[in-house]
Amino acid sequence: MKSASELYVSLTKEHTELTNKIIKIEKFMKTDDYADLEAKEKRLLIIQQNIMFAYADILLQRIDEAKDQESMWQTFDPA
């Protein structure tokens, strides 16, 4: 099992990678190639983008949890 700090690093990396993918989709949606797609394909990309936004939000919540857990253990004094 990963420690809170390892989990924090892993989740942060995953969030960064996902954010980069979201940026790529947003850039693509401003191109002529996107404009030329059929309506169904555009709809699917919009759905994909929305799910990516939701996933990014979940990752941020998990990052906050990992941060809180790490802070709790750093301030814990068993003595």
PDB file of N, CA and C in Angstrom:
ATOM      1  N   MET A   1       0.836  -1.179   0.000  1.00  0.00           N
ATOM      2  CA  MET A   1       0.000   0.000   0.000  1.00  0.00           C
ATOM      3  C   MET A   1       0.885   1.248   0.000  1.00  0.00           C
ATOM      4  N   LYS A   2       0.508   2.217  -0.817  1.00  0.00           N
ATOM      5  CA  LYS A   2       1.290   3.445  -0.917  1.00  0.00           C
ATOM      6  C   LYS A   2       1.084   4.320   0.313  1.00  0.00           C
ATOM      7  N   SER A   3       2.136   5.016   0.695  1.00  0.00           N
ATOM      8  CA  SER A   3       2.003   6.003   1.765  1.00  0.00           C
ATOM      9  C   SER A   3       1.231   7.200   1.207  1.00  0.00           C
ATOM     10  N   ALA A   4       0.791   8.067   2.105  1.00  0.00           N
ATOM     11  CA  ALA A   4       0.045   9.250   1.673  1.00  0.00           C
ATOM     12  C   ALA A   4       0.887  10.121   0.741  1.00  0.00           C
ATOM     13  N   SER A   5       2.173  10.235   1.030  1.00  0.00           N
ATOM     14  CA  SER A   5       3.023  11.072   0.167  1.00  0.00           C
ATOM     15  C   SER A   5       3.232  10.418  -1.202  1.00  0.00           C
ATOM     16  N   GLU A   6       3.370   9.094  -1.244  1.00  0.00           N
ATOM     17  CA  GLU A   6       3.499   8.391  -2.528  1.00  0.00           C
ATOM     18  C   GLU A   6       2.206   8.519  -3.333  1.00  0.00           C
ATOM     19  N   LEU A   7       1.084   8.392  -2.638  1.00  0.00           N
ATOM     20  CA  LEU A   7      -0.212   8.532  -3.295  1.00  0.00           C
ATOM     21  C   LEU A   7      -0.371   9.945  -3.848  1.00  0.00           C
ATOM     22  N   TYR A   8       0.026  10.931  -3.056  1.00  0.00           N
ATOM     23  CA  TYR A   8      -0.038  12.330  -3.490  1.00  0.00           C
ATOM     24  C   TYR A   8       0.757  12.534  -4.784  1.00  0.00           C
ATOM     25  N   VAL A   9       1.972  12.016  -4.826  1.00  0.00           N
ATOM     26  CA  VAL A   9       2.825  12.164  -6.015  1.00  0.00           C
ATOM     27  C   VAL A   9       2.186  11.467  -7.218  1.00  0.00           C
ATOM     28  N   SER A  10       1.695  10.264  -7.009  1.00  0.00           N
ATOM     29  CA  SER A  10       1.084   9.491  -8.085  1.00  0.00           C
ATOM     30  C   SER A  10      -0.165  10.187  -8.636  1.00  0.00           C
ATOM     31  N   LEU A  11      -1.023  10.650  -7.737  1.00  0.00           N
ATOM     32  CA  LEU A  11      -2.254  11.318  -8.157  1.00  0.00           C
ATOM     33  C   LEU A  11      -1.957  12.644  -8.854  1.00  0.00           C
ATOM     34  N   THR A  12      -0.967  13.365  -8.352  1.00  0.00           N
ATOM     35  CA  THR A  12      -0.595  14.640  -8.967  1.00  0.00           C
ATOM     36  C   THR A  12      -0.081  14.421 -10.382  1.00  0.00           C
ATOM     37  N   LYS A  13       0.719  13.382 -10.564  1.00  0.00           N
ATOM     38  CA  LYS A  13       1.227  13.056 -11.902  1.00  0.00           C
ATOM     39  C   LYS A  13       0.069  12.699 -12.834  1.00  0.00           C
ATOM     40  N   GLU A  14      -0.843  11.877 -12.343  1.00  0.00           N
ATOM     41  CA  GLU A  14      -1.994  11.475 -13.153  1.00  0.00           C
ATOM     42  C   GLU A  14      -2.843  12.691 -13.522  1.00  0.00           C
ATOM     43  N   HIS A  15      -3.041  13.600 -12.563  1.00  0.00           N
ATOM     44  CA  HIS A  15      -3.835  14.803 -12.824  1.00  0.00           C
ATOM     45  C   HIS A  15      -3.154  15.679 -13.879  1.00  0.00           C
ATOM     46  N   THR A  16      -1.849  15.808 -13.797  1.00  0.00           N
ATOM     47  CA  THR A  16      -1.106  16.604 -14.779  1.00  0.00           C
ATOM     48  C   THR A  16      -1.248  16.009 -16.176  1.00  0.00           C
ATOM     49  N   GLU A  17      -1.113  14.691 -16.280  1.00  0.00           N
ATOM     50  CA  GLU A  17      -1.261  14.021 -17.577  1.00  0.00           C
ATOM     51  C   GLU A  17      -2.669  14.211 -18.131  1.00  0.00           C
ATOM     52  N   LEU A  18      -3.670  14.088 -17.264  1.00  0.00           N
ATOM     53  CA  LEU A  18      -5.054  14.257 -17.696  1.00  0.00           C
ATOM     54  C   LEU A  18      -5.306  15.699 -18.134  1.00  0.00           C
ATOM     55  N   THR A  19      -4.776  16.647 -17.391  1.00  0.00           N
ATOM     56  CA  THR A  19      -4.934  18.059 -17.751  1.00  0.00           C
ATOM     57  C   THR A  19      -4.337  18.330 -19.127  1.00  0.00           C
ATOM     58  N   ASN A  20      -3.197  17.744 -19.408  1.00  0.00           N
ATOM     59  CA  ASN A  20      -2.584  17.903 -20.734  1.00  0.00           C
ATOM     60  C   ASN A  20      -3.478  17.332 -21.832  1.00  0.00           C
ATOM     61  N   LYS A  21      -4.129  16.209 -21.560  1.00  0.00           N
ATOM     62  CA  LYS A  21      -5.050  15.619 -22.541  1.00  0.00           C
ATOM     63  C   LYS A  21      -6.276  16.511 -22.741  1.00  0.00           C
ATOM     64  N   ILE A  22      -6.761  17.099 -21.652  1.00  0.00           N
ATOM     65  CA  ILE A  22      -7.907  18.011 -21.754  1.00  0.00           C
ATOM     66  C   ILE A  22      -7.535  19.213 -22.619  1.00  0.00           C
ATOM     67  N   ILE A  23      -6.355  19.745 -22.415  1.00  0.00           N
ATOM     68  CA  ILE A  23      -5.888  20.884 -23.216  1.00  0.00           C
ATOM     69  C   ILE A  23      -5.813  20.500 -24.696  1.00  0.00           C
ATOM     70  N   LYS A  24      -5.323  19.299 -24.980  1.00  0.00           N
ATOM     71  CA  LYS A  24      -5.235  18.841 -26.377  1.00  0.00           C
ATOM     72  C   LYS A  24      -6.617  18.743 -27.013  1.00  0.00           C
ATOM     73  N   ILE A  25      -7.579  18.209 -26.261  1.00  0.00           N
ATOM     74  CA  ILE A  25      -8.946  18.092 -26.790  1.00  0.00           C
ATOM     75  C   ILE A  25      -9.523  19.481 -27.043  1.00  0.00           C
ATOM     76  N   GLU A  26      -9.300  20.400 -26.095  1.00  0.00           N
ATOM     77  CA  GLU A  26      -9.823  21.760 -26.259  1.00  0.00           C
ATOM     78  C   GLU A  26      -9.215  22.434 -27.487  1.00  0.00           C
ATOM     79  N   LYS A  27      -7.928  22.250 -27.698  1.00  0.00           N
ATOM     80  CA  LYS A  27      -7.279  22.826 -28.886  1.00  0.00           C
ATOM     81  C   LYS A  27      -7.855  22.213 -30.158  1.00  0.00           C
ATOM     82  N   PHE A  28      -8.029  20.881 -30.144  1.00  0.00           N
ATOM     83  CA  PHE A  28      -8.577  20.202 -31.316  1.00  0.00           C
ATOM     84  C   PHE A  28      -9.978  20.709 -31.633  1.00  0.00           C
ATOM     85  N   MET A  29     -10.768  20.985 -30.598  1.00  0.00           N
ATOM     86  CA  MET A  29     -12.149  21.417 -30.806  1.00  0.00           C
ATOM     87  C   MET A  29     -12.231  22.816 -31.433  1.00  0.00           C
ATOM     88  N   LYS A  30     -11.117  23.499 -31.534  1.00  0.00           N
ATOM     89  CA  LYS A  30     -11.078  24.827 -32.165  1.00  0.00           C
ATOM     90  C   LYS A  30     -10.541  24.766 -33.597  1.00  0.00           C
ATOM     91  N   THR A  31     -10.303  23.551 -34.095  1.00  0.00           N
ATOM     92  CA  THR A  31      -9.705  23.404 -35.426  1.00  0.00           C
ATOM     93  C   THR A  31     -10.753  23.139 -36.500  1.00  0.00           C
ATOM     94  N   ASP A  32     -10.318  23.283 -37.741  1.00  0.00           N
ATOM     95  CA  ASP A  32     -11.179  22.947 -38.878  1.00  0.00           C
ATOM     96  C   ASP A  32     -11.461  21.449 -38.919  1.00  0.00           C
ATOM     97  N   ASP A  33     -10.491  20.638 -38.496  1.00  0.00           N
ATOM     98  CA  ASP A  33     -10.705  19.182 -38.472  1.00  0.00           C
ATOM     99  C   ASP A  33     -11.892  18.833 -37.580  1.00  0.00           C
ATOM    100  N   TYR A  34     -12.000  19.503 -36.440  1.00  0.00           N
ATOM    101  CA  TYR A  34     -13.142  19.264 -35.550  1.00  0.00           C
ATOM    102  C   TYR A  34     -14.430  19.738 -36.219  1.00  0.00           C
ATOM    103  N   ALA A  35     -14.373  20.906 -36.831  1.00  0.00           N
ATOM    104  CA  ALA A  35     -15.559  21.456 -37.494  1.00  0.00           C
ATOM    105  C   ALA A  35     -16.063  20.529 -38.599  1.00  0.00           C
ATOM    106  N   ASP A  36     -15.158  19.794 -39.213  1.00  0.00           N
ATOM    107  CA  ASP A  36     -15.524  18.892 -40.309  1.00  0.00           C
ATOM    108  C   ASP A  36     -16.089  17.550 -39.838  1.00  0.00           C
ATOM    109  N   LEU A  37     -16.017  17.268 -38.552  1.00  0.00           N
ATOM    110  CA  LEU A  37     -16.526  15.989 -38.042  1.00  0.00           C
ATOM    111  C   LEU A  37     -18.045  15.932 -38.129  1.00  0.00           C
ATOM    112  N   GLU A  38     -18.546  14.704 -38.193  1.00  0.00           N
ATOM    113  CA  GLU A  38     -19.994  14.515 -38.148  1.00  0.00           C
ATOM    114  C   GLU A  38     -20.499  14.853 -36.750  1.00  0.00           C
ATOM    115  N   ALA A  39     -21.761  15.202 -36.665  1.00  0.00           N
ATOM    116  CA  ALA A  39     -22.362  15.627 -35.395  1.00  0.00           C
ATOM    117  C   ALA A  39     -22.195  14.567 -34.309  1.00  0.00           C
ATOM    118  N   LYS A  40     -22.357  13.289 -34.673  1.00  0.00           N
ATOM    119  CA  LYS A  40     -22.231  12.218 -33.681  1.00  0.00           C
ATOM    120  C   LYS A  40     -20.827  12.189 -33.089  1.00  0.00           C
ATOM    121  N   GLU A  41     -19.812  12.338 -33.940  1.00  0.00           N
ATOM    122  CA  GLU A  41     -18.425  12.317 -33.475  1.00  0.00           C
ATOM    123  C   GLU A  41     -18.136  13.521 -32.574  1.00  0.00           C
ATOM    124  N   LYS A  42     -18.685  14.680 -32.924  1.00  0.00           N
ATOM    125  CA  LYS A  42     -18.532  15.869 -32.077  1.00  0.00           C
ATOM    126  C   LYS A  42     -19.162  15.635 -30.706  1.00  0.00           C
ATOM    127  N   ARG A  43     -20.356  15.065 -30.722  1.00  0.00           N
ATOM    128  CA  ARG A  43     -21.058  14.765 -29.460  1.00  0.00           C
ATOM    129  C   ARG A  43     -20.221  13.850 -28.586  1.00  0.00           C
ATOM    130  N   LEU A  44     -19.642  12.817 -29.186  1.00  0.00           N
ATOM    131  CA  LEU A  44     -18.820  11.877 -28.419  1.00  0.00           C
ATOM    132  C   LEU A  44     -17.589  12.562 -27.820  1.00  0.00           C
ATOM    133  N   LEU A  45     -16.978  13.457 -28.563  1.00  0.00           N
ATOM    134  CA  LEU A  45     -15.822  14.190 -28.034  1.00  0.00           C
ATOM    135  C   LEU A  45     -16.225  15.112 -26.885  1.00  0.00           C
ATOM    136  N   ILE A  46     -17.394  15.731 -27.002  1.00  0.00           N
ATOM    137  CA  ILE A  46     -17.884  16.594 -25.917  1.00  0.00           C
ATOM    138  C   ILE A  46     -18.156  15.761 -24.672  1.00  0.00           C
ATOM    139  N   ILE A  47     -18.761  14.598 -24.850  1.00  0.00           N
ATOM    140  CA  ILE A  47     -19.002  13.698 -23.716  1.00  0.00           C
ATOM    141  C   ILE A  47     -17.676  13.272 -23.098  1.00  0.00           C
ATOM    142  N   GLN A  48     -16.722  12.900 -23.938  1.00  0.00           N
ATOM    143  CA  GLN A  48     -15.397  12.504 -23.444  1.00  0.00           C
ATOM    144  C   GLN A  48     -14.765  13.640 -22.647  1.00  0.00           C
ATOM    145  N   GLN A  49     -14.847  14.853 -23.167  1.00  0.00           N
ATOM    146  CA  GLN A  49     -14.276  16.011 -22.477  1.00  0.00           C
ATOM    147  C   GLN A  49     -14.941  16.215 -21.108  1.00  0.00           C
ATOM    148  N   ASN A  50     -16.257  16.101 -21.064  1.00  0.00           N
ATOM    149  CA  ASN A  50     -16.976  16.276 -19.796  1.00  0.00           C
ATOM    150  C   ASN A  50     -16.577  15.217 -18.770  1.00  0.00           C
ATOM    151  N   ILE A  51     -16.406  13.996 -19.225  1.00  0.00           N
ATOM    152  CA  ILE A  51     -15.987  12.926 -18.320  1.00  0.00           C
ATOM    153  C   ILE A  51     -14.562  13.171 -17.838  1.00  0.00           C
ATOM    154  N   MET A  52     -13.720  13.677 -18.716  1.00  0.00           N
ATOM    155  CA  MET A  52     -12.349  14.007 -18.314  1.00  0.00           C
ATOM    156  C   MET A  52     -12.346  15.110 -17.255  1.00  0.00           C
ATOM    157  N   PHE A  53     -13.230  16.114 -17.411  1.00  0.00           N
ATOM    158  CA  PHE A  53     -13.345  17.166 -16.395  1.00  0.00           C
ATOM    159  C   PHE A  53     -13.767  16.575 -15.051  1.00  0.00           C
ATOM    160  N   ALA A  54     -14.745  15.674 -15.082  1.00  0.00           N
ATOM    161  CA  ALA A  54     -15.216  15.047 -13.843  1.00  0.00           C
ATOM    162  C   ALA A  54     -14.101  14.223 -13.201  1.00  0.00           C
ATOM    163  N   TYR A  55     -13.376  13.482 -14.008  1.00  0.00           N
ATOM    164  CA  TYR A  55     -12.272  12.665 -13.513  1.00  0.00           C
ATOM    165  C   TYR A  55     -11.182  13.544 -12.904  1.00  0.00           C
ATOM    166  N   ALA A  56     -10.889  14.667 -13.561  1.00  0.00           N
ATOM    167  CA  ALA A  56      -9.884  15.602 -13.028  1.00  0.00           C
ATOM    168  C   ALA A  56     -10.324  16.134 -11.667  1.00  0.00           C
ATOM    169  N   ASP A  57     -11.610  16.419 -11.524  1.00  0.00           N
ATOM    170  CA  ASP A  57     -12.133  16.906 -10.246  1.00  0.00           C
ATOM    171  C   ASP A  57     -11.997  15.842  -9.159  1.00  0.00           C
ATOM    172  N   ILE A  58     -12.286  14.608  -9.493  1.00  0.00           N
ATOM    173  CA  ILE A  58     -12.140  13.506  -8.533  1.00  0.00           C
ATOM    174  C   ILE A  58     -10.681  13.363  -8.118  1.00  0.00           C
ATOM    175  N   LEU A  59      -9.779  13.458  -9.081  1.00  0.00           N
ATOM    176  CA  LEU A  59      -8.350  13.374  -8.751  1.00  0.00           C
ATOM    177  C   LEU A  59      -7.944  14.491  -7.795  1.00  0.00           C
ATOM    178  N   LEU A  60      -8.445  15.708  -8.024  1.00  0.00           N
ATOM    179  CA  LEU A  60      -8.126  16.822  -7.121  1.00  0.00           C
ATOM    180  C   LEU A  60      -8.628  16.550  -5.705  1.00  0.00           C
ATOM    181  N   GLN A  61      -9.821  15.966  -5.603  1.00  0.00           N
ATOM    182  CA  GLN A  61     -10.354  15.626  -4.281  1.00  0.00           C
ATOM    183  C   GLN A  61      -9.487  14.571  -3.601  1.00  0.00           C
ATOM    184  N   ARG A  62      -9.046  13.592  -4.365  1.00  0.00           N
ATOM    185  CA  ARG A  62      -8.171  12.555  -3.799  1.00  0.00           C
ATOM    186  C   ARG A  62      -6.810  13.127  -3.413  1.00  0.00           C
ATOM    187  N   ILE A  63      -6.305  14.072  -4.200  1.00  0.00           N
ATOM    188  CA  ILE A  63      -5.042  14.742  -3.871  1.00  0.00           C
ATOM    189  C   ILE A  63      -5.183  15.481  -2.543  1.00  0.00           C
ATOM    190  N   ASP A  64      -6.294  16.183  -2.374  1.00  0.00           N
ATOM    191  CA  ASP A  64      -6.541  16.889  -1.107  1.00  0.00           C
ATOM    192  C   ASP A  64      -6.601  15.916   0.065  1.00  0.00           C
ATOM    193  N   GLU A  65      -7.246  14.775  -0.132  1.00  0.00           N
ATOM    194  CA  GLU A  65      -7.320  13.755   0.925  1.00  0.00           C
ATOM    195  C   GLU A  65      -5.927  13.244   1.277  1.00  0.00           C
ATOM    196  N   ALA A  66      -5.127  12.967   0.269  1.00  0.00           N
ATOM    197  CA  ALA A  66      -3.764  12.473   0.515  1.00  0.00           C
ATOM    198  C   ALA A  66      -2.945  13.520   1.261  1.00  0.00           C
ATOM    199  N   LYS A  67      -3.129  14.794   0.889  1.00  0.00           N
ATOM    200  CA  LYS A  67      -2.429  15.884   1.577  1.00  0.00           C
ATOM    201  C   LYS A  67      -2.846  15.943   3.044  1.00  0.00           C
ATOM    202  N   ASP A  68      -4.161  15.831   3.283  1.00  0.00           N
ATOM    203  CA  ASP A  68      -4.674  15.872   4.656  1.00  0.00           C
ATOM    204  C   ASP A  68      -4.139  14.712   5.482  1.00  0.00           C
ATOM    205  N   GLN A  69      -4.095  13.522   4.905  1.00  0.00           N
ATOM    206  CA  GLN A  69      -3.586  12.351   5.623  1.00  0.00           C
ATOM    207  C   GLN A  69      -2.110  12.513   5.947  1.00  0.00           C
ATOM    208  N   GLU A  70      -1.345  13.028   5.003  1.00  0.00           N
ATOM    209  CA  GLU A  70       0.084  13.232   5.235  1.00  0.00           C
ATOM    210  C   GLU A  70       0.293  14.261   6.343  1.00  0.00           C
ATOM    211  N   SER A  71      -0.492  15.329   6.328  1.00  0.00           N
ATOM    212  CA  SER A  71      -0.382  16.360   7.369  1.00  0.00           C
ATOM    213  C   SER A  71      -0.733  15.789   8.731  1.00  0.00           C
ATOM    214  N   MET A  72      -1.761  14.942   8.768  1.00  0.00           N
ATOM    215  CA  MET A  72      -2.188  14.340  10.025  1.00  0.00           C
ATOM    216  C   MET A  72      -1.064  13.495  10.617  1.00  0.00           C
ATOM    217  N   TRP A  73      -0.403  12.690   9.797  1.00  0.00           N
ATOM    218  CA  TRP A  73       0.660  11.826  10.300  1.00  0.00           C
ATOM    219  C   TRP A  73       1.903  12.615  10.677  1.00  0.00           C
ATOM    220  N   GLN A  74       2.147  13.722  10.009  1.00  0.00           N
ATOM    221  CA  GLN A  74       3.315  14.538  10.344  1.00  0.00           C
ATOM    222  C   GLN A  74       3.137  15.248  11.680  1.00  0.00           C
ATOM    223  N   THR A  75       1.887  15.570  12.027  1.00  0.00           N
ATOM    224  CA  THR A  75       1.642  16.276  13.290  1.00  0.00           C
ATOM    225  C   THR A  75       1.309  15.326  14.428  1.00  0.00           C
ATOM    226  N   PHE A  76       1.117  14.049  14.133  1.00  0.00           N
ATOM    227  CA  PHE A  76       0.774  13.060  15.153  1.00  0.00           C
ATOM    228  C   PHE A  76       1.976  12.783  16.047  1.00  0.00           C
ATOM    229  N   ASP A  77       1.748  12.876  17.357  1.00  0.00           N
ATOM    230  CA  ASP A  77       2.811  12.616  18.335  1.00  0.00           C
ATOM    231  C   ASP A  77       2.347  11.477  19.235  1.00  0.00           C
ATOM    232  N   PRO A  78       2.840  10.258  19.008  1.00  0.00           N
ATOM    233  CA  PRO A  78       2.360   9.106  19.777  1.00  0.00           C
ATOM    234  C   PRO A  78       2.818   9.120  21.239  1.00  0.00           C
ATOM    235  N   ALA A  79       3.697   9.997  21.613  1.00  0.00           N
ATOM    236  CA  ALA A  79       4.227  10.018  22.986  1.00  0.00           C
ATOM    237  C   ALA A  79       3.258  10.600  23.982  1.00  0.00           C
TER     238      ALA A  79
END
